[in-house]
């Protein structure tokens, strides 16, 4: 059963995001719309294009593959079933994403679940422990209540030590949070006197869910940002599933909106080279098929690893670009398994597996309308950390996954399939997904406006306060579009100079 959409509109962060969205629609119409060429049709590129179109400009969005979405891409198999790049959850604490859904008129495409976080119990196979957030209580009391009422994962002394350890973050605010970037989760917990068991019980699962790596690698800044949002906003940790596949249910409405305002999208348009003028600014994008694409401004909204491959040689020693060397995408694997029966030991919700090989999972035949099936379950699982598994065969990954599922479903699944049998599976490997949020990465994250006039970046790795997430990608696109709108006069003058040089 889905739950009503929570009241998000009065949250400070929602209002701030709404104000930024409105600024594009209300900005003065340009006397000459800019043609902005954007590489990458993931959420960052789509967001950049959408808000530039809202401001009266003409974005041209180039996508290398034949599918929209980037890290939220999905494909349909021969049976008509969808399989996705990742298991995507939409939080109440995603103000720019929630505004985007509202602006597109598709709020009804989010299926909200009860306000809980549900963890498997490895020492009690088949059992779960819940953190339930009471609807009647405001933040942060609802979150504190959820933690205090759970006595299965943490003891009272551990809860007290954890609360005391968190006090500096609650008092110090954003400045304190950003200052913790140099410490891993494990290091910070020990520095604050929080028992290792708290990390083992809660933060291994949380680290893997947030960035697909373990707490001994993840920057504590990432955890504190999530905790701040979850504790400060009443509905911040409330989760929703999209009601179907992301390319059609989320990406296409953005494209339709942008095209209705004069924008354009081209699939199968892979960029081969960034060609430069004599002064080091961008002359054009050269596509792998030989086409040359020119514009008034250029945006790279691809993953950071692709940008680094295509960076012109003369840019590489510029500090802004040189710092990107530390930002590296983390590998992740998304697994889909269709079973011959309906599994009973599951919820209509996201579940934290607390498995050494798996992160989060969900029975999509229950949680997602397009994938509903009354008779058979389809589990979608995030296999992480994936560093040691990304090069292994799909069958090896499925065998390892089934061994873990046998612990989560001891009465229904066995590794040898003597119980529930696999009808089919899909394994989607992403060798370089979101950037790996290890300590001391924050100073390396670039602003959306580059030092090269007329060249901009968008992506969750760029500087914005929501780190590596769908919310971060959407916000980065808005900030990129804002920079281009602010630079309008400069970009017009650069175009005029280019025309004068061409005439000469």
Coordinates of C-alpha atoms in Angstrom, one line a residue:
X1 CA 0.0 0.0 0.0
X2 CA 1.4 3.4 -1.0
X3 CA 1.2 6.3 1.4
X4 CA 0.1 9.9 0.7
X5 CA 2.7 12.4 -0.6
X6 CA 4.2 14.1 2.5
X7 CA 3.8 17.8 3.0
X8 CA 7.2 19.0 1.8
X9 CA 6.3 22.5 0.5
X10 CA 7.0 24.3 3.8
X11 CA 10.5 22.9 4.4
X12 CA 13.2 25.5 4.1
X13 CA 15.3 23.5 1.6
X14 CA 12.2 22.9 -0.6
X15 CA 11.4 26.6 -0.6
X16 CA 15.0 27.5 -1.5
X17 CA 14.9 25.0 -4.4
X18 CA 11.5 26.4 -5.5
X19 CA 12.9 29.9 -5.5
X20 CA 15.9 28.8 -7.7
X21 CA 13.5 27.1 -10.1
X22 CA 11.3 30.2 -10.3
X23 CA 14.3 32.4 -11.1
X24 CA 14.7 30.8 -14.5
X25 CA 11.1 31.2 -15.5
X26 CA 11.0 34.9 -14.3
X27 CA 14.4 35.9 -15.7
X28 CA 14.3 38.5 -18.6
X29 CA 13.9 36.9 -22.0
X30 CA 17.2 37.0 -23.9
X31 CA 17.3 39.2 -27.0
X32 CA 19.1 36.4 -28.7
X33 CA 18.7 32.9 -27.1
X34 CA 22.0 31.1 -26.5
X35 CA 22.6 27.7 -28.2
X36 CA 24.1 25.7 -25.4
X37 CA 25.6 22.3 -26.3
X38 CA 25.4 19.8 -23.4
X39 CA 27.2 16.5 -23.4
X40 CA 25.4 13.8 -21.4
X41 CA 21.7 13.1 -20.9
X42 CA 21.8 11.9 -17.3
X43 CA 19.9 13.8 -14.7
X44 CA 22.6 16.5 -14.5
X45 CA 22.4 17.2 -18.3
X46 CA 18.7 16.9 -18.4
X47 CA 18.4 19.4 -15.5
X48 CA 20.8 21.8 -17.1
X49 CA 18.8 21.7 -20.4
X50 CA 15.4 22.0 -18.6
X51 CA 16.3 25.1 -16.7
X52 CA 18.1 26.8 -19.6
X53 CA 15.0 26.2 -21.7
X54 CA 12.9 27.8 -18.8
X55 CA 15.2 30.8 -19.1
X56 CA 14.5 31.2 -22.8
X57 CA 17.6 29.5 -24.2
X58 CA 18.0 26.7 -26.7
X59 CA 19.8 23.7 -25.3
X60 CA 21.1 20.9 -27.5
X61 CA 21.5 17.7 -25.5
X62 CA 23.9 15.1 -26.9
X63 CA 23.8 11.6 -25.4
X64 CA 26.4 8.9 -26.5
X65 CA 24.1 6.0 -25.9
X66 CA 20.6 5.2 -27.3
X67 CA 18.9 5.6 -23.9
X68 CA 18.3 8.6 -21.6
X69 CA 19.2 8.7 -18.0
X70 CA 22.9 8.1 -17.5
X71 CA 23.1 6.5 -14.1
X72 CA 19.3 6.1 -14.0
X73 CA 19.1 4.4 -17.5
X74 CA 17.1 1.2 -18.0
X75 CA 16.5 -1.3 -20.7
X76 CA 13.6 -3.5 -21.8
X77 CA 14.5 -7.2 -22.4
X78 CA 12.9 -9.5 -25.0
X79 CA 10.1 -10.4 -22.6
X80 CA 9.2 -6.8 -22.1
X81 CA 10.7 -6.6 -18.6
X82 CA 12.8 -3.7 -17.5
X83 CA 16.2 -3.8 -15.9
X84 CA 17.9 -0.7 -14.5
X85 CA 21.3 0.7 -13.8
X86 CA 20.6 1.1 -10.1
X87 CA 17.9 0.8 -7.4
X88 CA 16.8 4.4 -7.1
X89 CA 15.1 5.9 -4.1
X90 CA 13.6 9.4 -3.9
X91 CA 13.8 10.9 -0.4
X92 CA 11.8 13.7 1.1
X93 CA 15.1 15.4 1.7
X94 CA 15.6 15.8 -2.1
X95 CA 14.1 19.3 -2.5
X96 CA 15.3 20.0 -6.1
X97 CA 14.2 16.6 -7.3
X98 CA 10.8 17.0 -5.5
X99 CA 10.4 20.5 -7.1
X100 CA 11.3 19.0 -10.5
X101 CA 8.5 16.4 -10.2
X102 CA 6.1 19.2 -9.3
X103 CA 7.2 21.5 -12.2
X104 CA 6.6 18.6 -14.6
X105 CA 3.3 17.7 -13.2
X106 CA 4.3 14.1 -12.3
X107 CA 4.1 14.1 -8.5
X108 CA 1.7 11.1 -8.9
X109 CA 4.6 9.0 -10.3
X110 CA 6.2 8.7 -6.9
X111 CA 5.0 5.8 -4.7
X112 CA 5.6 6.9 -1.1
X113 CA 6.2 4.2 1.5
X114 CA 5.7 4.2 5.2
X115 CA 8.2 6.3 7.1
X116 CA 10.6 3.6 8.3
X117 CA 14.1 2.2 7.7
X118 CA 14.2 -1.6 7.8
X119 CA 17.4 -3.6 8.4
X120 CA 18.0 -7.3 8.0
X121 CA 19.4 -9.1 11.1
X122 CA 22.4 -11.2 10.0
X123 CA 22.5 -13.0 13.4
X124 CA 18.8 -13.9 13.0
X125 CA 18.3 -15.1 9.4
X126 CA 15.0 -14.1 8.0
X127 CA 14.3 -11.4 10.6
X128 CA 14.3 -7.6 10.4
X129 CA 14.7 -4.7 12.7
X130 CA 12.9 -1.4 12.1
X131 CA 13.3 2.3 12.8
X132 CA 9.8 3.8 12.6
X133 CA 9.4 7.5 12.4
X134 CA 6.1 8.7 14.1
X135 CA 4.1 11.0 11.8
X136 CA 2.7 13.0 14.7
X137 CA 6.2 14.1 15.9
X138 CA 8.2 17.0 14.4
X139 CA 11.9 16.7 13.4
X140 CA 14.3 15.9 15.0
X141 CA 12.1 14.3 17.7
X142 CA 10.7 11.8 15.2
X143 CA 14.2 10.6 14.3
X144 CA 15.3 10.4 17.9
X145 CA 12.2 8.5 18.8
X146 CA 12.9 6.0 16.0
X147 CA 16.4 5.4 17.3
X148 CA 15.4 5.1 20.9
X149 CA 12.5 2.7 20.2
X150 CA 14.8 0.3 18.4
X151 CA 16.4 -2.1 20.9
X152 CA 17.5 -4.8 18.6
X153 CA 20.5 -3.2 16.9
X154 CA 21.9 -0.9 19.5
X155 CA 22.1 -1.1 23.3
X156 CA 21.2 1.9 25.4
X157 CA 24.9 2.6 26.3
X158 CA 25.7 2.6 22.6
X159 CA 22.8 4.9 21.8
X160 CA 24.0 7.3 24.5
X161 CA 27.6 7.3 23.3
X162 CA 26.4 7.8 19.7
X163 CA 24.2 10.7 20.7
X164 CA 27.0 12.4 22.6
X165 CA 29.4 11.8 19.7
X166 CA 26.9 13.5 17.3
X167 CA 26.4 16.6 19.4
X168 CA 29.3 18.6 17.8
X169 CA 27.7 18.0 14.3
X170 CA 24.3 19.1 15.6
X171 CA 25.7 22.2 17.2
X172 CA 28.3 23.1 14.6
X173 CA 26.1 22.8 11.6
X174 CA 27.3 22.9 8.0
X175 CA 30.7 24.3 8.9
X176 CA 31.5 21.4 11.2
X177 CA 30.1 18.9 8.7
X178 CA 32.4 20.1 5.9
X179 CA 35.4 20.1 8.3
X180 CA 35.0 16.4 8.8
X181 CA 35.8 15.6 5.1
X182 CA 39.4 14.6 6.1
X183 CA 38.2 11.7 8.2
X184 CA 36.7 8.3 7.2
X185 CA 33.5 7.2 9.0
X186 CA 35.5 4.6 11.0
X187 CA 38.1 7.2 12.0
X188 CA 35.5 9.8 13.1
X189 CA 33.5 7.3 15.1
X190 CA 36.5 6.2 17.1
X191 CA 37.6 9.9 17.5
X192 CA 34.2 10.6 19.0
X193 CA 34.4 7.6 21.4
X194 CA 31.5 5.8 19.6
X195 CA 31.8 2.0 19.9
X196 CA 32.8 0.0 16.8
X197 CA 29.7 -2.0 17.1
X198 CA 27.6 1.1 16.2
X199 CA 29.6 1.3 12.9
X200 CA 29.2 -2.4 12.3
X201 CA 25.4 -2.5 13.1
X202 CA 24.3 0.7 11.3
X203 CA 27.0 2.5 9.3
X204 CA 28.4 -0.3 7.2
X205 CA 24.9 -0.6 5.6
X206 CA 24.5 3.2 5.4
X207 CA 27.9 3.7 3.8
X208 CA 27.2 1.1 1.2
X209 CA 23.8 2.6 0.5
X210 CA 25.2 6.1 0.1
X211 CA 28.4 5.5 -1.9
X212 CA 28.8 1.7 -2.5
X213 CA 31.9 1.5 -0.2
X214 CA 32.6 0.6 3.4
X215 CA 32.9 3.0 6.3
X216 CA 36.7 2.6 6.5
X217 CA 36.9 4.3 3.1
X218 CA 33.9 6.7 3.1
X219 CA 34.3 10.4 4.1
X220 CA 32.4 11.1 7.3
X221 CA 31.1 14.3 5.7
X222 CA 28.9 12.2 3.5
X223 CA 27.2 10.5 6.5
X224 CA 26.8 13.7 8.4
X225 CA 25.1 15.4 5.4
X226 CA 22.6 12.6 5.2
X227 CA 22.0 12.5 9.0
X228 CA 21.5 16.3 9.1
X229 CA 18.9 16.1 6.3
X230 CA 17.2 13.1 7.9
X231 CA 17.1 14.6 11.4
X232 CA 16.3 18.2 10.5
X233 CA 13.5 17.6 8.1
X234 CA 10.4 15.8 9.3
X235 CA 10.0 13.9 6.1
X236 CA 13.6 13.9 5.1
X237 CA 14.2 10.2 5.4
X238 CA 10.8 9.2 4.0
X239 CA 11.3 7.2 0.8
X240 CA 9.4 6.8 -2.5
X241 CA 9.9 4.6 -5.5
X242 CA 9.3 5.7 -9.1
X243 CA 6.2 4.0 -10.5
X244 CA 8.1 2.6 -13.5
X245 CA 11.2 2.7 -15.5
X246 CA 13.2 6.0 -15.2
X247 CA 13.8 6.8 -18.9
X248 CA 10.1 6.9 -19.7
X249 CA 8.6 7.9 -16.3
X250 CA 11.1 10.6 -15.4
X251 CA 13.5 11.5 -18.2
X252 CA 11.0 11.7 -21.1
X253 CA 8.8 14.3 -19.3
X254 CA 12.0 16.5 -18.9
X255 CA 12.7 16.1 -22.6
X256 CA 9.1 16.8 -23.6
X257 CA 9.2 20.0 -21.5
X258 CA 12.5 21.1 -22.9
X259 CA 11.6 20.4 -26.5
X260 CA 8.3 22.3 -26.1
X261 CA 10.4 25.3 -25.4
X262 CA 12.7 24.9 -28.4
X263 CA 15.4 22.5 -27.0
X264 CA 16.6 19.4 -28.8
X265 CA 18.0 16.0 -27.8
X266 CA 20.1 13.7 -30.0
X267 CA 20.8 10.1 -28.9
X268 CA 23.8 8.1 -30.3
X269 CA 25.9 11.2 -30.4
X270 CA 29.2 10.4 -28.7
X271 CA 31.8 13.1 -28.4
X272 CA 35.2 12.2 -29.7
X273 CA 37.0 15.5 -29.2
X274 CA 36.7 19.0 -27.7
X275 CA 38.2 21.2 -30.4
X276 CA 39.7 24.5 -29.2
X277 CA 40.2 28.0 -30.6
X278 CA 43.7 29.6 -30.6
X279 CA 42.9 31.3 -27.3
X280 CA 42.1 27.9 -25.6
X281 CA 38.3 28.4 -25.6
X282 CA 36.0 25.7 -27.1
X283 CA 35.5 25.9 -30.8
X284 CA 33.2 22.9 -31.2
X285 CA 32.5 19.3 -30.2
X286 CA 33.5 16.7 -32.7
X287 CA 31.3 13.6 -32.7
X288 CA 32.5 10.1 -33.3
X289 CA 30.6 10.0 -36.6
X290 CA 32.5 13.1 -37.8
X291 CA 29.7 15.7 -37.2
X292 CA 30.9 19.0 -35.8
X293 CA 28.6 20.7 -33.2
X294 CA 29.0 24.4 -32.5
X295 CA 27.3 26.5 -29.9
X296 CA 27.4 29.7 -27.8
X297 CA 28.3 27.8 -24.7
X298 CA 29.4 24.2 -23.9
X299 CA 28.5 22.0 -20.9
X300 CA 30.0 18.6 -20.0
X301 CA 27.4 16.7 -17.9
X302 CA 29.1 13.3 -18.2
X303 CA 30.6 11.3 -15.3
X304 CA 33.9 12.8 -14.2
X305 CA 35.9 9.9 -15.6
X306 CA 34.7 10.5 -19.2
X307 CA 35.5 14.2 -18.9
X308 CA 39.0 13.4 -17.8
X309 CA 39.5 11.2 -20.9
X310 CA 38.4 14.0 -23.2
X311 CA 40.1 17.0 -21.6
X312 CA 42.2 18.9 -24.1
X313 CA 45.9 18.6 -23.4
X314 CA 46.5 22.3 -22.8
X315 CA 43.8 22.3 -20.1
X316 CA 45.2 19.5 -18.0
X317 CA 47.7 21.6 -16.0
X318 CA 45.1 24.2 -15.0
X319 CA 44.5 23.7 -11.3
X320 CA 40.7 23.6 -11.7
X321 CA 41.1 20.6 -14.0
X322 CA 44.2 19.1 -12.4
X323 CA 42.3 18.6 -9.1
X324 CA 39.8 16.3 -10.9
X325 CA 42.5 13.6 -10.9
X326 CA 41.5 12.6 -7.3
X327 CA 37.8 12.2 -8.3
X328 CA 37.3 8.7 -9.5
X329 CA 34.0 6.8 -10.1
X330 CA 33.2 3.9 -7.8
X331 CA 32.2 0.5 -9.4
X332 CA 28.8 -0.9 -8.7
X333 CA 26.7 -3.8 -9.9
X334 CA 22.9 -3.9 -10.0
X335 CA 21.3 -7.4 -10.0
X336 CA 17.8 -8.4 -11.0
X337 CA 16.4 -11.9 -10.3
X338 CA 13.0 -13.1 -11.4
X339 CA 11.8 -16.1 -9.3
X340 CA 9.2 -18.7 -10.0
X341 CA 7.1 -17.8 -7.0
X342 CA 6.0 -14.9 -4.8
X343 CA 8.5 -14.5 -1.9
X344 CA 6.8 -13.8 1.5
X345 CA 9.6 -12.6 3.7
X346 CA 9.8 -9.1 2.2
X347 CA 8.2 -5.7 2.6
X348 CA 6.8 -3.0 0.3
X349 CA 9.9 -1.0 1.0
X350 CA 13.6 -0.6 0.6
X351 CA 15.5 -3.1 2.7
X352 CA 19.1 -2.8 4.1
X353 CA 20.6 -6.3 3.6
X354 CA 23.6 -5.9 6.0
X355 CA 25.2 -8.5 3.9
X356 CA 29.0 -8.4 3.2
X357 CA 28.3 -8.5 -0.6
X358 CA 24.9 -6.7 -0.9
X359 CA 23.8 -3.2 0.0
X360 CA 20.1 -2.5 -0.4
X361 CA 17.4 -4.5 -2.2
X362 CA 13.6 -4.5 -2.8
X363 CA 11.0 -6.8 -4.2
X364 CA 10.1 -4.6 -7.2
X365 CA 7.0 -6.8 -7.9
X366 CA 5.6 -5.2 -4.8
X367 CA 7.1 -1.7 -4.6
X368 CA 6.7 -0.5 -8.2
X369 CA 3.4 -0.3 -10.2
X370 CA 4.9 -1.1 -13.6
X371 CA 6.7 -4.2 -12.2
X372 CA 3.7 -5.5 -10.1
X373 CA 3.3 -9.2 -10.3
X374 CA 0.9 -11.1 -7.9
X375 CA 2.5 -14.5 -8.6
X376 CA 6.2 -14.0 -9.0
X377 CA 8.9 -11.8 -7.2
X378 CA 11.6 -9.8 -8.9
X379 CA 14.3 -8.8 -6.5
X380 CA 16.5 -5.8 -7.5
X381 CA 19.7 -5.7 -5.5
X382 CA 22.7 -3.5 -5.3
X383 CA 25.9 -5.5 -5.2
X384 CA 28.5 -3.5 -3.3
X385 CA 31.4 -2.9 -2.7
X386 CA 32.0 -4.2 -6.3
X387 CA 35.7 -3.5 -6.8
X388 CA 36.6 -7.2 -6.6
X389 CA 33.6 -8.4 -8.6
X390 CA 33.2 -6.0 -11.5
X391 CA 35.4 -8.2 -13.8
X392 CA 33.8 -11.5 -12.8
X393 CA 31.2 -13.3 -14.9
X394 CA 27.4 -12.7 -14.4
X395 CA 27.0 -16.3 -13.3
X396 CA 29.6 -15.9 -10.6
X397 CA 27.8 -12.8 -9.3
X398 CA 24.4 -14.5 -9.4
X399 CA 25.8 -17.6 -7.5
X400 CA 27.3 -15.2 -4.8
X401 CA 24.0 -13.3 -4.6
X402 CA 22.0 -16.5 -4.1
X403 CA 24.2 -17.5 -1.2
X404 CA 23.4 -14.2 0.5
X405 CA 19.7 -14.4 -0.3
X406 CA 19.6 -17.8 1.3
X407 CA 20.4 -16.0 4.6
X408 CA 17.7 -13.3 4.0
X409 CA 15.1 -15.9 2.9
X410 CA 16.1 -19.1 4.8
X411 CA 12.7 -20.7 4.3
X412 CA 12.2 -19.7 0.6
X413 CA 15.6 -19.5 -1.1
X414 CA 18.6 -21.8 -1.1
X415 CA 21.8 -21.4 -3.0
X416 CA 21.3 -24.6 -5.0
X417 CA 17.7 -23.4 -6.1
X418 CA 16.1 -26.4 -4.4
X419 CA 13.5 -24.0 -3.1
X420 CA 12.7 -20.9 -5.2
X421 CA 14.0 -21.2 -8.7
X422 CA 15.5 -18.5 -10.9
X423 CA 13.4 -17.9 -14.1
X424 CA 15.9 -15.3 -15.4
X425 CA 18.3 -12.6 -14.3
X426 CA 20.0 -9.5 -15.5
X427 CA 23.3 -8.1 -14.2
X428 CA 24.1 -4.4 -15.0
X429 CA 27.8 -3.5 -14.3
X430 CA 28.8 0.2 -14.0
X431 CA 32.6 0.2 -13.7
X432 CA 32.6 4.0 -12.9
X433 CA 29.5 5.2 -11.2
X434 CA 29.2 8.1 -8.8
X435 CA 32.5 9.6 -7.6
X436 CA 34.1 7.7 -4.7
X437 CA 33.6 10.0 -1.7
X438 CA 36.8 9.3 0.2
X439 CA 38.4 11.7 2.6
X440 CA 39.8 15.0 1.3
X441 CA 37.8 14.9 -2.0
X442 CA 35.8 18.1 -1.2
X443 CA 38.6 20.6 -2.2
X444 CA 38.8 18.8 -5.6
X445 CA 35.2 19.2 -6.5
X446 CA 34.9 21.9 -9.2
X447 CA 32.4 24.8 -9.4
X448 CA 30.1 24.6 -12.4
X449 CA 31.7 27.6 -14.1
X450 CA 35.1 26.6 -15.4
X451 CA 38.0 29.1 -15.8
X452 CA 37.7 28.5 -19.6
X453 CA 35.2 31.1 -20.8
X454 CA 32.1 29.5 -22.2
X455 CA 32.8 26.0 -20.8
X456 CA 30.8 24.6 -17.9
X457 CA 30.4 21.4 -15.9
X458 CA 27.4 19.6 -14.4
X459 CA 27.3 16.4 -12.5
X460 CA 27.0 15.2 -8.9
X461 CA 30.7 15.4 -8.5
X462 CA 30.7 19.2 -9.0
X463 CA 30.3 21.5 -6.1
X464 CA 26.9 21.3 -4.5
X465 CA 25.7 20.3 -1.0
X466 CA 24.1 16.9 -1.8
X467 CA 27.2 15.0 -2.9
X468 CA 26.9 11.9 -5.1
X469 CA 23.1 11.5 -5.5
X470 CA 20.2 12.1 -7.9
X471 CA 19.5 15.3 -5.9
X472 CA 23.1 16.3 -6.3
X473 CA 22.9 15.8 -10.1
X474 CA 19.7 17.8 -10.5
X475 CA 21.0 20.6 -8.3
X476 CA 24.3 20.7 -10.2
X477 CA 22.3 21.1 -13.4
X478 CA 20.4 24.1 -12.0
X479 CA 23.6 25.7 -10.7
X480 CA 25.2 25.2 -14.2
X481 CA 22.2 26.7 -15.9
X482 CA 22.3 29.6 -13.4
X483 CA 26.0 30.3 -14.2
X484 CA 25.2 30.4 -18.0
X485 CA 22.3 32.7 -17.5
X486 CA 24.4 35.0 -15.3
X487 CA 27.2 35.0 -18.0
X488 CA 24.8 35.9 -20.8
X489 CA 26.4 39.1 -21.9
X490 CA 29.9 37.6 -21.8
X491 CA 28.7 34.6 -23.9
X492 CA 27.1 37.0 -26.5
X493 CA 30.3 39.0 -26.7
X494 CA 32.4 35.8 -27.2
X495 CA 30.0 34.8 -30.0
X496 CA 30.4 38.2 -31.7
X497 CA 34.2 38.0 -31.4
X498 CA 34.0 34.5 -33.0
X499 CA 31.9 35.9 -35.9
X500 CA 34.3 38.8 -36.4
X501 CA 37.3 36.4 -36.5
X502 CA 35.4 34.1 -39.0
X503 CA 34.7 37.1 -41.2
X504 CA 38.3 38.1 -41.2

